[in-house]
């Protein structure tokens, strides 16, 4: 519905529940992103549909790229 939910709590309180869902992925030690909200994956960060820029860890980049590509192809119905 376009709403944004902000929580003030340690990420560790929510990461287990979020990361069980396939649309969420850890992109940095301090960030978990919903792949449905990604506008563009760039070499060092993610641009969201709302214009936010989220850093992507160099260590996690390959995993994030694969998850994003899998998400894009699944969304288009390509297997």
Short mmCIF file of N, CA and C in Angstrom, two decimals:
data_model
loop_
_atom_site.label_atom_id
_atom_site.label_comp_id
_atom_site.label_asym_id
_atom_site.label_seq_id
_atom_site.Cartn_x
_atom_site.Cartn_y
_atom_site.Cartn_z
N UNK A 1 0.80 -1.20 0.00
CA UNK A 1 0.00 0.00 0.00
C UNK A 1 0.84 1.27 0.00
N UNK A 2 2.16 1.11 -0.09
CA UNK A 2 3.03 2.27 -0.15
C UNK A 2 3.45 2.82 1.21
N UNK A 3 2.94 2.24 2.28
CA UNK A 3 3.30 2.75 3.60
C UNK A 3 4.70 2.26 4.00
N UNK A 4 5.31 3.01 4.88
CA UNK A 4 6.64 2.66 5.38
C UNK A 4 6.50 2.40 6.88
N UNK A 5 7.09 1.30 7.32
CA UNK A 5 7.08 0.96 8.74
C UNK A 5 8.48 1.16 9.29
N UNK A 6 8.61 1.98 10.29
CA UNK A 6 9.91 2.21 10.94
C UNK A 6 9.82 1.72 12.37
N UNK A 7 10.83 0.98 12.77
CA UNK A 7 10.89 0.45 14.13
C UNK A 7 12.17 0.93 14.80
N UNK A 8 12.06 1.23 16.06
CA UNK A 8 13.25 1.58 16.83
C UNK A 8 13.50 0.42 17.78
N UNK A 9 14.36 -0.47 17.33
CA UNK A 9 14.70 -1.66 18.09
C UNK A 9 15.93 -2.27 17.43
N UNK A 10 16.65 -3.10 18.15
CA UNK A 10 17.78 -3.77 17.52
C UNK A 10 17.33 -4.64 16.35
N UNK A 11 18.08 -4.60 15.27
CA UNK A 11 17.75 -5.42 14.10
C UNK A 11 17.67 -6.90 14.46
N UNK A 12 18.47 -7.31 15.42
CA UNK A 12 18.50 -8.71 15.83
C UNK A 12 17.14 -9.20 16.33
N UNK A 13 16.29 -8.29 16.80
CA UNK A 13 14.96 -8.70 17.27
C UNK A 13 14.04 -9.13 16.13
N UNK A 14 14.31 -8.65 14.92
CA UNK A 14 13.41 -8.90 13.79
C UNK A 14 14.04 -9.71 12.66
N UNK A 15 15.37 -9.81 12.65
CA UNK A 15 16.02 -10.43 11.50
C UNK A 15 15.61 -11.88 11.28
N UNK A 16 15.42 -12.64 12.32
CA UNK A 16 15.02 -14.03 12.17
C UNK A 16 13.71 -14.17 11.41
N UNK A 17 12.72 -13.40 11.82
CA UNK A 17 11.41 -13.44 11.16
C UNK A 17 11.48 -12.91 9.74
N UNK A 18 12.23 -11.84 9.53
CA UNK A 18 12.33 -11.27 8.18
C UNK A 18 13.06 -12.20 7.23
N UNK A 19 14.20 -12.73 7.66
CA UNK A 19 15.03 -13.54 6.77
C UNK A 19 14.44 -14.90 6.45
N UNK A 20 13.38 -15.29 7.15
CA UNK A 20 12.67 -16.53 6.80
C UNK A 20 11.83 -16.34 5.55
N UNK A 21 11.53 -15.10 5.24
CA UNK A 21 10.71 -14.78 4.06
C UNK A 21 11.63 -14.57 2.86
N UNK A 22 11.29 -15.14 1.70
CA UNK A 22 12.20 -15.08 0.55
C UNK A 22 12.42 -13.70 -0.03
N UNK A 23 11.53 -12.76 0.24
CA UNK A 23 11.70 -11.42 -0.33
C UNK A 23 12.65 -10.53 0.46
N UNK A 24 13.09 -10.99 1.62
CA UNK A 24 14.02 -10.21 2.43
C UNK A 24 15.42 -10.78 2.36
N UNK A 25 16.42 -9.89 2.30
CA UNK A 25 17.82 -10.32 2.27
C UNK A 25 18.68 -9.32 3.02
N UNK A 26 19.66 -9.85 3.71
CA UNK A 26 20.63 -8.99 4.39
C UNK A 26 21.59 -8.47 3.33
N UNK A 27 21.77 -7.15 3.29
CA UNK A 27 22.67 -6.54 2.31
C UNK A 27 23.88 -5.89 2.97
N UNK A 28 23.83 -5.77 4.28
CA UNK A 28 24.87 -5.10 5.04
C UNK A 28 24.64 -5.51 6.49
N UNK A 29 25.63 -5.37 7.32
CA UNK A 29 25.45 -5.79 8.72
C UNK A 29 24.32 -5.02 9.41
N UNK A 30 24.01 -3.84 8.91
CA UNK A 30 22.97 -3.02 9.54
C UNK A 30 21.69 -2.90 8.73
N UNK A 31 21.59 -3.62 7.60
CA UNK A 31 20.44 -3.45 6.73
C UNK A 31 19.91 -4.78 6.20
N UNK A 32 18.59 -4.93 6.25
CA UNK A 32 17.88 -6.01 5.57
C UNK A 32 16.91 -5.31 4.63
N UNK A 33 16.84 -5.79 3.39
CA UNK A 33 16.03 -5.12 2.36
C UNK A 33 14.96 -6.05 1.83
N UNK A 34 13.79 -5.49 1.56
CA UNK A 34 12.71 -6.21 0.89
C UNK A 34 12.96 -6.07 -0.61
N UNK A 35 13.19 -7.18 -1.29
CA UNK A 35 13.52 -7.15 -2.72
C UNK A 35 12.41 -6.54 -3.57
N UNK A 36 11.18 -6.56 -3.09
CA UNK A 36 10.08 -5.93 -3.83
C UNK A 36 10.24 -4.41 -3.89
N UNK A 37 11.06 -3.86 -3.00
CA UNK A 37 11.24 -2.41 -2.94
C UNK A 37 12.47 -1.92 -3.68
N UNK A 38 13.22 -2.83 -4.30
CA UNK A 38 14.46 -2.45 -4.98
C UNK A 38 14.16 -1.94 -6.38
N UNK A 39 14.62 -0.75 -6.64
CA UNK A 39 14.53 -0.15 -7.98
C UNK A 39 15.74 -0.54 -8.81
N UNK A 40 16.92 -0.51 -8.16
CA UNK A 40 18.16 -0.77 -8.90
C UNK A 40 19.22 -1.29 -7.94
N UNK A 41 19.93 -2.33 -8.35
CA UNK A 41 21.10 -2.82 -7.62
C UNK A 41 22.32 -2.27 -8.33
N UNK A 42 23.13 -1.53 -7.59
CA UNK A 42 24.35 -0.95 -8.15
C UNK A 42 25.55 -1.61 -7.49
N UNK A 43 26.74 -1.26 -7.91
CA UNK A 43 27.94 -1.96 -7.44
C UNK A 43 28.21 -1.80 -5.95
N UNK A 44 27.75 -0.72 -5.34
CA UNK A 44 28.02 -0.52 -3.91
C UNK A 44 26.77 -0.29 -3.08
N UNK A 45 25.60 -0.19 -3.75
CA UNK A 45 24.39 0.09 -2.99
C UNK A 45 23.14 -0.31 -3.76
N UNK A 46 22.02 -0.11 -3.10
CA UNK A 46 20.70 -0.38 -3.67
C UNK A 46 19.92 0.92 -3.65
N UNK A 47 19.22 1.19 -4.74
CA UNK A 47 18.29 2.32 -4.81
C UNK A 47 16.89 1.74 -4.68
N UNK A 48 16.11 2.26 -3.72
CA UNK A 48 14.76 1.76 -3.53
C UNK A 48 13.77 2.57 -4.36
N UNK A 49 12.56 2.06 -4.48
CA UNK A 49 11.51 2.76 -5.22
C UNK A 49 11.20 4.13 -4.61
N UNK A 50 11.47 4.29 -3.33
CA UNK A 50 11.20 5.56 -2.66
C UNK A 50 12.39 6.52 -2.71
N UNK A 51 13.47 6.10 -3.38
CA UNK A 51 14.64 6.98 -3.53
C UNK A 51 15.68 6.84 -2.44
N UNK A 52 15.49 5.92 -1.51
CA UNK A 52 16.49 5.69 -0.47
C UNK A 52 17.66 4.91 -1.05
N UNK A 53 18.85 5.20 -0.55
CA UNK A 53 20.05 4.47 -0.97
C UNK A 53 20.52 3.65 0.23
N UNK A 54 20.67 2.34 0.01
CA UNK A 54 21.07 1.41 1.07
C UNK A 54 22.41 0.80 0.67
N UNK A 55 23.42 0.88 1.52
CA UNK A 55 24.72 0.30 1.18
C UNK A 55 24.66 -1.22 1.09
N UNK A 56 25.46 -1.76 0.19
CA UNK A 56 25.61 -3.22 0.07
C UNK A 56 27.04 -3.56 0.42
N UNK A 57 27.20 -4.47 1.35
CA UNK A 57 28.52 -4.92 1.77
C UNK A 57 29.24 -5.61 0.62
N UNK A 58 30.53 -5.32 0.47
CA UNK A 58 31.32 -6.02 -0.57
C UNK A 58 31.28 -7.52 -0.34
N UNK A 59 31.33 -7.91 0.92
CA UNK A 59 31.32 -9.34 1.26
C UNK A 59 30.01 -10.01 0.85
N UNK A 60 28.90 -9.29 0.91
CA UNK A 60 27.59 -9.87 0.60
C UNK A 60 27.12 -9.61 -0.82
N UNK A 61 27.86 -8.81 -1.60
CA UNK A 61 27.38 -8.37 -2.91
C UNK A 61 26.99 -9.54 -3.82
N UNK A 62 27.82 -10.57 -3.94
CA UNK A 62 27.51 -11.69 -4.85
C UNK A 62 26.21 -12.38 -4.44
N UNK A 63 26.01 -12.57 -3.15
CA UNK A 63 24.78 -13.19 -2.65
C UNK A 63 23.57 -12.30 -2.91
N UNK A 64 23.73 -11.01 -2.70
CA UNK A 64 22.64 -10.06 -2.94
C UNK A 64 22.29 -10.02 -4.42
N UNK A 65 23.31 -9.98 -5.27
CA UNK A 65 23.07 -9.95 -6.72
C UNK A 65 22.30 -11.18 -7.18
N UNK A 66 22.71 -12.36 -6.69
CA UNK A 66 22.02 -13.60 -7.07
C UNK A 66 20.56 -13.57 -6.61
N UNK A 67 20.34 -13.17 -5.37
CA UNK A 67 18.97 -13.11 -4.84
C UNK A 67 18.13 -12.12 -5.63
N UNK A 68 18.71 -10.99 -5.99
CA UNK A 68 17.98 -9.98 -6.75
C UNK A 68 17.64 -10.49 -8.15
N UNK A 69 18.59 -11.13 -8.80
CA UNK A 69 18.34 -11.67 -10.14
C UNK A 69 17.29 -12.79 -10.08
N UNK A 70 17.39 -13.67 -9.08
CA UNK A 70 16.39 -14.72 -8.91
C UNK A 70 15.00 -14.10 -8.70
N UNK A 71 14.95 -13.05 -7.91
CA UNK A 71 13.69 -12.36 -7.65
C UNK A 71 13.12 -11.75 -8.93
N UNK A 72 13.97 -11.10 -9.72
CA UNK A 72 13.51 -10.50 -10.97
C UNK A 72 12.95 -11.54 -11.93
N UNK A 73 13.65 -12.65 -12.08
CA UNK A 73 13.20 -13.69 -13.01
C UNK A 73 11.95 -14.38 -12.49
N UNK A 74 11.85 -14.57 -11.18
CA UNK A 74 10.64 -15.19 -10.61
C UNK A 74 9.44 -14.26 -10.82
N UNK A 75 9.67 -12.97 -10.67
CA UNK A 75 8.61 -11.97 -10.84
C UNK A 75 8.10 -11.97 -12.28
N UNK A 76 8.98 -12.20 -13.22
CA UNK A 76 8.60 -12.21 -14.64
C UNK A 76 8.10 -13.58 -15.09
N UNK A 77 8.13 -14.57 -14.19
CA UNK A 77 7.65 -15.89 -14.53
C UNK A 77 8.64 -16.73 -15.31
N UNK A 78 9.91 -16.35 -15.29
CA UNK A 78 10.97 -17.08 -16.00
C UNK A 78 11.62 -18.03 -15.03
N UNK A 79 11.82 -19.25 -15.43
CA UNK A 79 12.47 -20.24 -14.57
C UNK A 79 13.81 -20.61 -15.12
#
